[in-house]
Every structure is written in structure tokens, then in C-alpha cells.
mmCIF file of C-alpha atoms in Angstrom:
data_model
loop_
_atom_site.group_PDB
_atom_site.id
_atom_site.type_symbol
_atom_site.label_atom_id
_atom_site.label_comp_id
_atom_site.label_asym_id
_atom_site.label_seq_id
_atom_site.Cartn_x
_atom_site.Cartn_y
_atom_site.Cartn_z
ATOM 1 C CA MET A 1 34.864 -38.989 8.115
ATOM 2 C CA THR A 2 36.466 -42.179 9.302
ATOM 3 C CA ARG A 3 38.715 -41.625 12.263
ATOM 4 C CA PRO A 4 42.215 -42.538 11.162
ATOM 5 C CA ARG A 5 43.820 -45.389 12.953
ATOM 6 C CA CYS A 6 46.838 -44.531 15.001
ATOM 7 C CA GLY A 7 47.971 -48.134 15.046
ATOM 8 C CA LEU A 8 50.697 -49.806 17.101
ATOM 9 C CA GLY A 9 48.529 -49.780 20.203
ATOM 10 C CA ARG A 10 49.903 -46.437 21.445
ATOM 11 C CA ALA A 11 47.677 -43.617 22.583
ATOM 12 C CA PRO A 12 47.434 -40.771 20.013
ATOM 13 C CA LEU A 13 48.730 -38.138 22.361
ATOM 14 C CA LEU A 14 51.722 -40.247 23.282
ATOM 15 C CA ARG A 15 52.531 -40.773 19.612
ATOM 16 C CA TYR A 16 52.099 -37.052 18.949
ATOM 17 C CA ALA A 17 54.368 -36.202 21.850
ATOM 18 C CA ALA A 18 56.955 -38.628 20.481
ATOM 19 C CA GLY A 19 56.951 -36.817 17.148
ATOM 20 C CA ASP A 20 55.268 -39.672 15.321
ATOM 21 C CA THR A 21 52.265 -37.916 13.757
ATOM 22 C CA PRO A 22 50.616 -40.091 11.123
ATOM 23 C CA MET A 23 47.227 -39.589 12.772
ATOM 24 C CA TRP A 24 47.361 -35.801 12.526
ATOM 25 C CA THR A 25 48.659 -35.988 8.993
ATOM 26 C CA SER A 26 45.728 -38.178 8.038
ATOM 27 C CA TRP A 27 43.283 -35.762 9.564
ATOM 28 C CA LEU A 28 44.858 -32.897 7.608
ATOM 29 C CA GLN A 29 44.621 -34.906 4.395
ATOM 30 C CA ALA A 30 40.965 -35.620 5.146
ATOM 31 C CA ILE A 31 40.260 -31.917 5.631
ATOM 32 C CA ILE A 32 41.983 -31.059 2.347
ATOM 33 C CA ARG A 33 39.903 -33.694 0.547
ATOM 34 C CA LYS A 34 36.726 -32.058 1.852
ATOM 35 C CA ARG A 35 37.498 -28.675 0.245
ATOM 36 C CA PRO A 36 34.775 -27.662 -2.203
ATOM 37 C CA THR A 37 35.248 -28.630 -5.805
ATOM 38 C CA PRO A 38 35.290 -25.805 -8.387
ATOM 39 C CA GLU A 39 31.660 -26.575 -9.234
ATOM 40 C CA ARG A 40 30.566 -26.394 -5.588
ATOM 41 C CA ARG A 41 32.621 -23.247 -5.080
ATOM 42 C CA SER A 42 31.034 -21.414 -8.045
ATOM 43 C CA SER A 43 27.537 -22.075 -6.758
ATOM 44 C CA ARG A 44 28.259 -20.280 -3.515
ATOM 45 C CA PRO A 45 27.879 -16.500 -3.208
ATOM 46 C CA GLY A 46 31.461 -15.309 -3.399
ATOM 47 C CA PRO A 47 32.862 -11.996 -2.152
ATOM 48 C CA ARG A 48 32.130 -10.233 -5.439
ATOM 49 C CA GLN A 49 28.473 -11.208 -5.450
ATOM 50 C CA SER A 50 27.867 -10.174 -1.857
ATOM 51 C CA ASP A 51 29.868 -7.003 -2.473
ATOM 52 C CA ALA A 52 27.587 -6.039 -5.348
ATOM 53 C CA ARG A 53 24.656 -6.163 -2.962
ATOM 54 C CA ARG A 54 26.371 -3.995 -0.372
ATOM 55 C CA PHE A 55 27.609 -1.229 -2.674
ATOM 56 C CA GLU A 56 26.083 0.672 -5.552
ATOM 57 C CA GLU A 57 27.905 2.332 -8.388
ATOM 58 C CA LEU A 58 27.403 5.999 -9.120
ATOM 59 C CA PRO A 59 27.001 7.060 -12.757
ATOM 60 C CA ASP A 60 30.063 8.276 -14.633
ATOM 61 C CA SER A 61 28.977 11.919 -14.712
ATOM 62 C CA LEU A 62 27.228 14.435 -12.475
ATOM 63 C CA THR A 63 24.599 15.058 -15.124
ATOM 64 C CA LYS A 64 23.515 11.402 -14.906
ATOM 65 C CA LEU A 65 22.861 11.459 -11.164
ATOM 66 C CA ASP A 66 19.295 10.637 -10.293
ATOM 67 C CA GLU A 67 16.535 12.959 -9.108
ATOM 68 C CA SER A 68 17.390 12.583 -5.436
ATOM 69 C CA TYR A 69 20.608 14.570 -5.954
ATOM 70 C CA HIS A 70 18.757 17.282 -7.876
ATOM 71 C CA ALA A 71 16.317 17.513 -4.978
ATOM 72 C CA LEU A 72 19.258 17.637 -2.566
ATOM 73 C CA LEU A 73 20.637 20.742 -4.297
ATOM 74 C CA ARG A 74 17.224 22.394 -4.450
ATOM 75 C CA GLU A 75 16.582 21.760 -0.769
ATOM 76 C CA LEU A 76 20.008 23.042 0.248
ATOM 77 C CA ALA A 77 19.280 26.214 -1.731
ATOM 78 C CA LYS A 78 16.349 26.897 0.556
ATOM 79 C CA ARG A 79 18.480 26.952 3.675
ATOM 80 C CA MET B 1 43.360 8.853 -7.673
ATOM 81 C CA ARG B 2 41.768 11.636 -9.704
ATOM 82 C CA PHE B 3 41.226 15.077 -8.212
ATOM 83 C CA VAL B 4 38.821 17.934 -8.622
ATOM 84 C CA ASP B 5 40.561 21.116 -9.762
ATOM 85 C CA LEU B 6 39.361 24.672 -10.293
ATOM 86 C CA PRO B 7 38.767 24.346 -14.067
ATOM 87 C CA ARG B 8 36.607 21.271 -13.388
ATOM 88 C CA CYS B 9 34.646 23.239 -10.800
ATOM 89 C CA VAL B 10 34.031 26.017 -13.307
ATOM 90 C CA SER B 11 33.088 23.703 -16.147
ATOM 91 C CA VAL B 12 31.238 20.949 -14.264
ATOM 92 C CA VAL B 13 30.325 21.733 -10.649
ATOM 93 C CA PHE B 14 29.086 25.319 -11.002
ATOM 94 C CA PRO B 15 26.800 24.463 -13.952
ATOM 95 C CA PHE B 16 25.549 21.380 -12.056
ATOM 96 C CA ILE B 17 24.538 23.597 -9.133
ATOM 97 C CA HIS B 18 23.074 26.316 -11.354
ATOM 98 C CA ALA B 19 20.989 23.731 -13.196
ATOM 99 C CA HIS B 20 19.189 22.715 -10.008
ATOM 100 C CA LEU B 21 18.054 25.886 -8.347
ATOM 101 C CA SER B 22 14.847 26.151 -6.382
ATOM 102 C CA ALA B 23 12.196 28.494 -7.743
ATOM 103 C CA HIS B 24 13.244 32.157 -7.685
ATOM 104 C CA GLU B 25 16.609 31.246 -6.168
ATOM 105 C CA PRO B 26 19.378 33.454 -7.601
ATOM 106 C CA ALA B 27 22.362 31.519 -8.896
ATOM 107 C CA PRO B 28 25.309 31.615 -6.483
ATOM 108 C CA PRO B 29 27.797 34.005 -8.156
ATOM 109 C CA TYR B 30 30.821 31.729 -7.779
ATOM 110 C CA ASP B 31 32.585 33.101 -10.865
ATOM 111 C CA GLU B 32 32.351 36.700 -9.648
ATOM 112 C CA GLU B 33 33.840 36.193 -6.189
ATOM 113 C CA THR B 34 37.587 36.321 -6.632
ATOM 114 C CA GLU B 35 38.483 35.682 -3.014
ATOM 115 C CA GLY B 36 36.127 32.730 -2.871
ATOM 116 C CA LEU B 37 37.685 31.242 -5.982
ATOM 117 C CA LYS B 38 41.153 31.614 -4.462
ATOM 118 C CA ALA B 39 40.023 29.905 -1.291
ATOM 119 C CA LEU B 40 38.383 27.136 -3.321
ATOM 120 C CA ASP B 41 41.587 26.622 -5.286
ATOM 121 C CA THR B 42 43.550 26.376 -2.037
ATOM 122 C CA VAL B 43 41.174 23.753 -0.640
ATOM 123 C CA LEU B 44 41.318 21.705 -3.849
ATOM 124 C CA THR B 45 45.126 21.861 -3.829
ATOM 125 C CA LEU B 46 45.475 20.931 -0.165
ATOM 126 C CA ALA B 47 43.227 17.910 -0.639
ATOM 127 C CA ARG B 48 45.930 16.370 -2.844
ATOM 128 C CA GLU B 49 48.459 16.388 -0.025
ATOM 129 C CA ASP B 50 48.921 12.800 1.109
ATOM 130 C CA ARG B 51 50.886 14.005 4.139
ATOM 131 C CA TYR B 52 47.769 15.615 5.552
ATOM 132 C CA TYR B 53 45.053 13.511 3.936
ATOM 133 C CA PRO B 54 46.477 10.096 3.140
ATOM 134 C CA THR B 55 43.291 8.253 2.198
ATOM 135 C CA PHE B 56 40.371 8.755 -0.132
ATOM 136 C CA ALA B 57 38.028 9.198 2.830
ATOM 137 C CA ALA B 58 40.326 11.782 4.433
ATOM 138 C CA LYS B 59 40.503 13.794 1.228
ATOM 139 C CA ALA B 60 36.755 13.569 0.655
ATOM 140 C CA ALA B 61 36.024 14.638 4.235
ATOM 141 C CA TYR B 62 38.430 17.559 4.002
ATOM 142 C CA LEU B 63 36.896 18.772 0.737
ATOM 143 C CA PHE B 64 33.383 18.494 2.098
ATOM 144 C CA CYS B 65 33.990 20.113 5.488
ATOM 145 C CA ALA B 66 36.337 22.844 4.266
ATOM 146 C CA LEU B 67 33.836 23.983 1.672
ATOM 147 C CA ALA B 68 30.598 23.611 3.631
ATOM 148 C CA GLY B 69 31.987 24.881 6.897
ATOM 149 C CA ALA B 70 34.200 27.784 5.939
ATOM 150 C CA GLN B 71 31.779 29.997 3.973
ATOM 151 C CA HIS B 72 34.216 31.022 1.246
ATOM 152 C CA PHE B 73 31.388 32.364 -0.935
ATOM 153 C CA THR B 74 28.502 34.621 0.004
ATOM 154 C CA ASN B 75 25.996 31.955 -1.042
ATOM 155 C CA GLY B 76 25.894 28.293 -2.066
ATOM 156 C CA ASN B 77 28.705 26.917 0.092
ATOM 157 C CA LYS B 78 26.885 23.749 1.189
ATOM 158 C CA ARG B 79 25.860 23.054 -2.393
ATOM 159 C CA LEU B 80 29.433 23.591 -3.539
ATOM 160 C CA ALA B 81 30.646 21.103 -0.923
ATOM 161 C CA VAL B 82 28.118 18.531 -2.118
ATOM 162 C CA GLY B 83 28.899 19.179 -5.788
ATOM 163 C CA VAL B 84 32.668 18.875 -5.314
ATOM 164 C CA LEU B 85 32.269 15.725 -3.220
ATOM 165 C CA LEU B 86 29.989 14.111 -5.799
ATOM 166 C CA LEU B 87 32.437 14.936 -8.593
ATOM 167 C CA PHE B 88 35.296 13.496 -6.509
ATOM 168 C CA LEU B 89 33.280 10.302 -6.050
ATOM 169 C CA VAL B 90 32.378 10.100 -9.730
ATOM 170 C CA LEU B 91 35.932 10.782 -10.952
ATOM 171 C CA ASN B 92 37.256 7.939 -8.801
ATOM 172 C CA ARG B 93 34.431 5.523 -9.590
ATOM 173 C CA ALA B 94 33.607 5.322 -5.915
ATOM 174 C CA LYS B 95 30.826 3.004 -4.839
ATOM 175 C CA VAL B 96 28.258 3.889 -2.220
ATOM 176 C CA ARG B 97 27.315 1.414 0.499
ATOM 177 C CA THR B 98 23.710 0.335 0.214
ATOM 178 C CA LEU B 99 22.054 1.600 3.374
ATOM 179 C CA SER B 100 18.524 2.520 4.337
ATOM 180 C CA ILE B 101 17.556 5.990 5.487
ATOM 181 C CA GLU B 102 17.394 4.660 9.054
ATOM 182 C CA GLN B 103 20.899 3.223 8.812
ATOM 183 C CA HIS B 104 22.231 6.532 7.504
ATOM 184 C CA ARG B 105 20.435 8.344 10.291
ATOM 185 C CA ASP B 106 21.965 6.031 12.897
ATOM 186 C CA LEU B 107 25.453 6.486 11.455
ATOM 187 C CA VAL B 108 25.131 10.264 11.644
ATOM 188 C CA ALA B 109 23.647 10.109 15.142
ATOM 189 C CA ARG B 110 26.610 8.056 16.353
ATOM 190 C CA ARG B 111 29.097 10.687 15.171
ATOM 191 C CA PHE B 112 26.965 13.798 15.736
ATOM 192 C CA PRO B 113 24.625 13.074 18.644
ATOM 193 C CA ASP B 114 23.642 16.736 18.970
ATOM 194 C CA HIS B 115 22.245 16.870 15.442
ATOM 195 C CA GLN B 116 18.523 16.410 14.991
ATOM 196 C CA TRP B 117 18.167 14.343 11.810
ATOM 197 C CA GLU B 118 16.075 16.168 9.203
ATOM 198 C CA PRO B 119 13.931 13.650 7.266
ATOM 199 C CA ASN B 120 13.263 15.950 4.331
ATOM 200 C CA PRO B 121 10.571 14.137 2.307
ATOM 201 C CA SER B 122 11.469 16.108 -0.824
ATOM 202 C CA ILE B 123 14.740 14.162 -1.035
ATOM 203 C CA PRO B 124 13.848 10.589 -1.984
ATOM 204 C CA GLY B 125 17.258 8.898 -1.897
ATOM 205 C CA ALA B 126 18.903 7.668 1.307
ATOM 206 C CA HIS B 127 22.418 8.693 0.271
ATOM 207 C CA ALA B 128 21.257 12.143 -0.876
ATOM 208 C CA LEU B 129 19.444 12.624 2.418
ATOM 209 C CA PHE B 130 22.606 11.567 4.251
ATOM 210 C CA LEU B 131 24.580 14.264 2.396
ATOM 211 C CA TYR B 132 21.850 16.797 3.060
ATOM 212 C CA ASN B 133 22.111 16.265 6.813
ATOM 213 C CA LEU B 134 25.910 16.238 6.755
ATOM 214 C CA ALA B 135 25.950 19.511 4.782
ATOM 215 C CA ILE B 136 23.654 21.081 7.369
ATOM 216 C CA ILE B 137 25.965 19.937 10.162
ATOM 217 C CA ALA B 138 29.184 21.047 8.461
ATOM 218 C CA GLY B 139 27.672 24.365 7.401
ATOM 219 C CA ASP B 140 26.550 25.360 10.889
ATOM 220 C CA ARG B 141 29.283 25.388 13.518
ATOM 221 C CA PRO B 142 26.946 25.110 16.553
ATOM 222 C CA ARG B 143 25.730 21.775 15.140
ATOM 223 C CA TRP B 144 29.215 20.294 14.951
ATOM 224 C CA GLY B 145 29.078 19.221 18.556
ATOM 225 C CA VAL B 146 32.860 18.998 18.482
ATOM 226 C CA GLY B 147 35.456 21.562 19.415
ATOM 227 C CA ASP B 148 37.220 22.334 16.199
ATOM 228 C CA PHE B 149 37.512 21.739 12.483
ATOM 229 C CA PRO B 150 39.924 18.771 12.656
ATOM 230 C CA ALA B 151 37.497 16.965 14.961
ATOM 231 C CA LEU B 152 34.631 17.634 12.563
ATOM 232 C CA ARG B 153 36.688 16.459 9.597
ATOM 233 C CA GLY B 154 37.764 13.356 11.496
ATOM 234 C CA ARG B 155 34.203 12.327 12.224
ATOM 235 C CA VAL B 156 33.111 12.901 8.653
ATOM 236 C CA GLU B 157 36.153 10.910 7.492
ATOM 237 C CA ARG B 158 35.012 7.927 9.561
ATOM 238 C CA LEU B 159 31.560 8.168 8.007
ATOM 239 C CA PHE B 160 32.908 8.440 4.472
ATOM 240 C CA GLY B 161 35.345 5.615 5.105
ATOM 241 C CA TYR B 162 32.424 3.355 5.859
ATOM 242 C CA VAL B 163 29.987 4.587 3.212
ATOM 243 C CA TYR B 164 32.345 4.852 0.206
ATOM 244 C CA LYS B 165 34.521 2.262 -1.430
ATOM 245 C CA VAL B 166 37.274 2.970 -3.946
ATOM 246 C CA ASN B 167 39.445 0.495 -5.889
ATOM 247 C CA GLY B 168 37.673 -2.475 -4.397
ATOM 248 C CA PHE B 169 38.296 -1.616 -0.752
ATOM 249 C CA ALA B 170 36.151 0.119 1.799
ATOM 250 C CA THR B 171 38.577 2.279 3.723
ATOM 251 C CA ASP B 172 36.965 1.516 7.037
ATOM 252 C CA GLN B 173 34.817 -1.254 8.383
ATOM 253 C CA ALA B 174 33.117 0.555 11.214
ATOM 254 C CA ALA B 175 31.746 4.061 11.239
#
């Protein structure tokens, strides 16, 4: 990123203190321009994708639960 | 939020438990124990009260601990607690956090340091093994390691809040 010119020969902080903020505005515009495009954004793992890795869905009925839950009930019966 | 009620227990949970008995294990006679059924109905009704149990995790923890820990029936209380909890999860399309057995063990150890984790090799799934150990804790007061029922329920609530997610939000970020 090219550092914006503050111009007029005044130090940036002095201009900022005086309420004349073109330099900061330019920096903000530069940051906004660097936001990812929709294409770049879609190629990144978004919250939904990472969420799918962190959580698993249960089936929609008790009868469809896998063998580990059947074993759980059988083992609890022994106690 | 969808709730487990007594008719659903009779039609879904009891048959689920009876279908998975160990060899020569008599079926818990839930239907024949009138007082137990009354107590079960009371627990299921209280779980709906948002004043006492405002979140999904709080309701799930109350259901689980009240059924496993109170011994309303002469047999099969821990299994009933697990069955009701699983139905509550299924009815609300809850998701289960993907954790290893070791991670589950560490979560339980943090909340119940007095409990010796039981790595039952007959239970292959990490989440099922997690519930197995929690049922053992809740069903045996000396293992609670806490003074009273609200403290037990509170610790289980923290665990459930981390492990289960409903409506797109985990109810807690740290167990």
C-alpha cells in the first residue's frame, strides 16, 4: 500500500490534531479496498464450514441411533 | 423448543430401553410403577419451566440429573435418564460437539475430579461413553463430589452447554 501523502508540508499528527484528516481518510479507504472480493471470500472456510467439522448431527429418531448408544444402554443395565 | 412428555416416554423411550437389554436382564417395569410414573411426569413438567431452567442446557441437565440421581423407579433409572436426554436432543435437532474420548474424559474430570473415568471398551462412541460416565456419576451420590443436587445439575449444565448446540448456537463456550 502506498502511504498517502499528507501534503502541505505539515506533520500528520499536527494535521490530525487540527481536525484536518485527509491522511486517515485515505488509509481507511485503502483498507476498505483491500476487503476480499466475493470470489476470494467464498474460497475461505466460513463459519458454517468450520462449524460442520466441530458438531455432528444426531439422527431424527432414537431408533436410528448408532450401535454405541445401544451398547451404552446394555452396559448401564449391568450396573 | 420441543419437550419430552409422559406419552412420548411410554411410546418411545421405554421401548427404546427395552429393545437394548443385556442378556438375561429383566425389562425395567416402568409401566407398572405408578409412583415412579408420577415422579417422571413431574420432572418432565418442571423441565419446561423457563423460570427455573431458562436454557436448553439447563433443561437437559435437569432432566438427566433428576432422573438418574433420584431413583424414581426400582430399576433402570440411569437408562431412563439417558433415553429421555437422547429424545430431548433428537426432538430439538441438537448437534453434538465432535470430541475425542480423551477430550470428553478431560471435560468430565474438570467438573467431577473425584470421578474415576470408566473407559468401557464395549461402548465404541465417544459421546456415548461420555453419557455412560455422567450417568454413573449422577446415579451415585457419593460420586457427585459436590454438596447437593443443584450443584450437580449446575456442573452437568456447563458440560451440556459446551457439548450440545441447538438452533445454531452453542449455549456455552467453555465447559
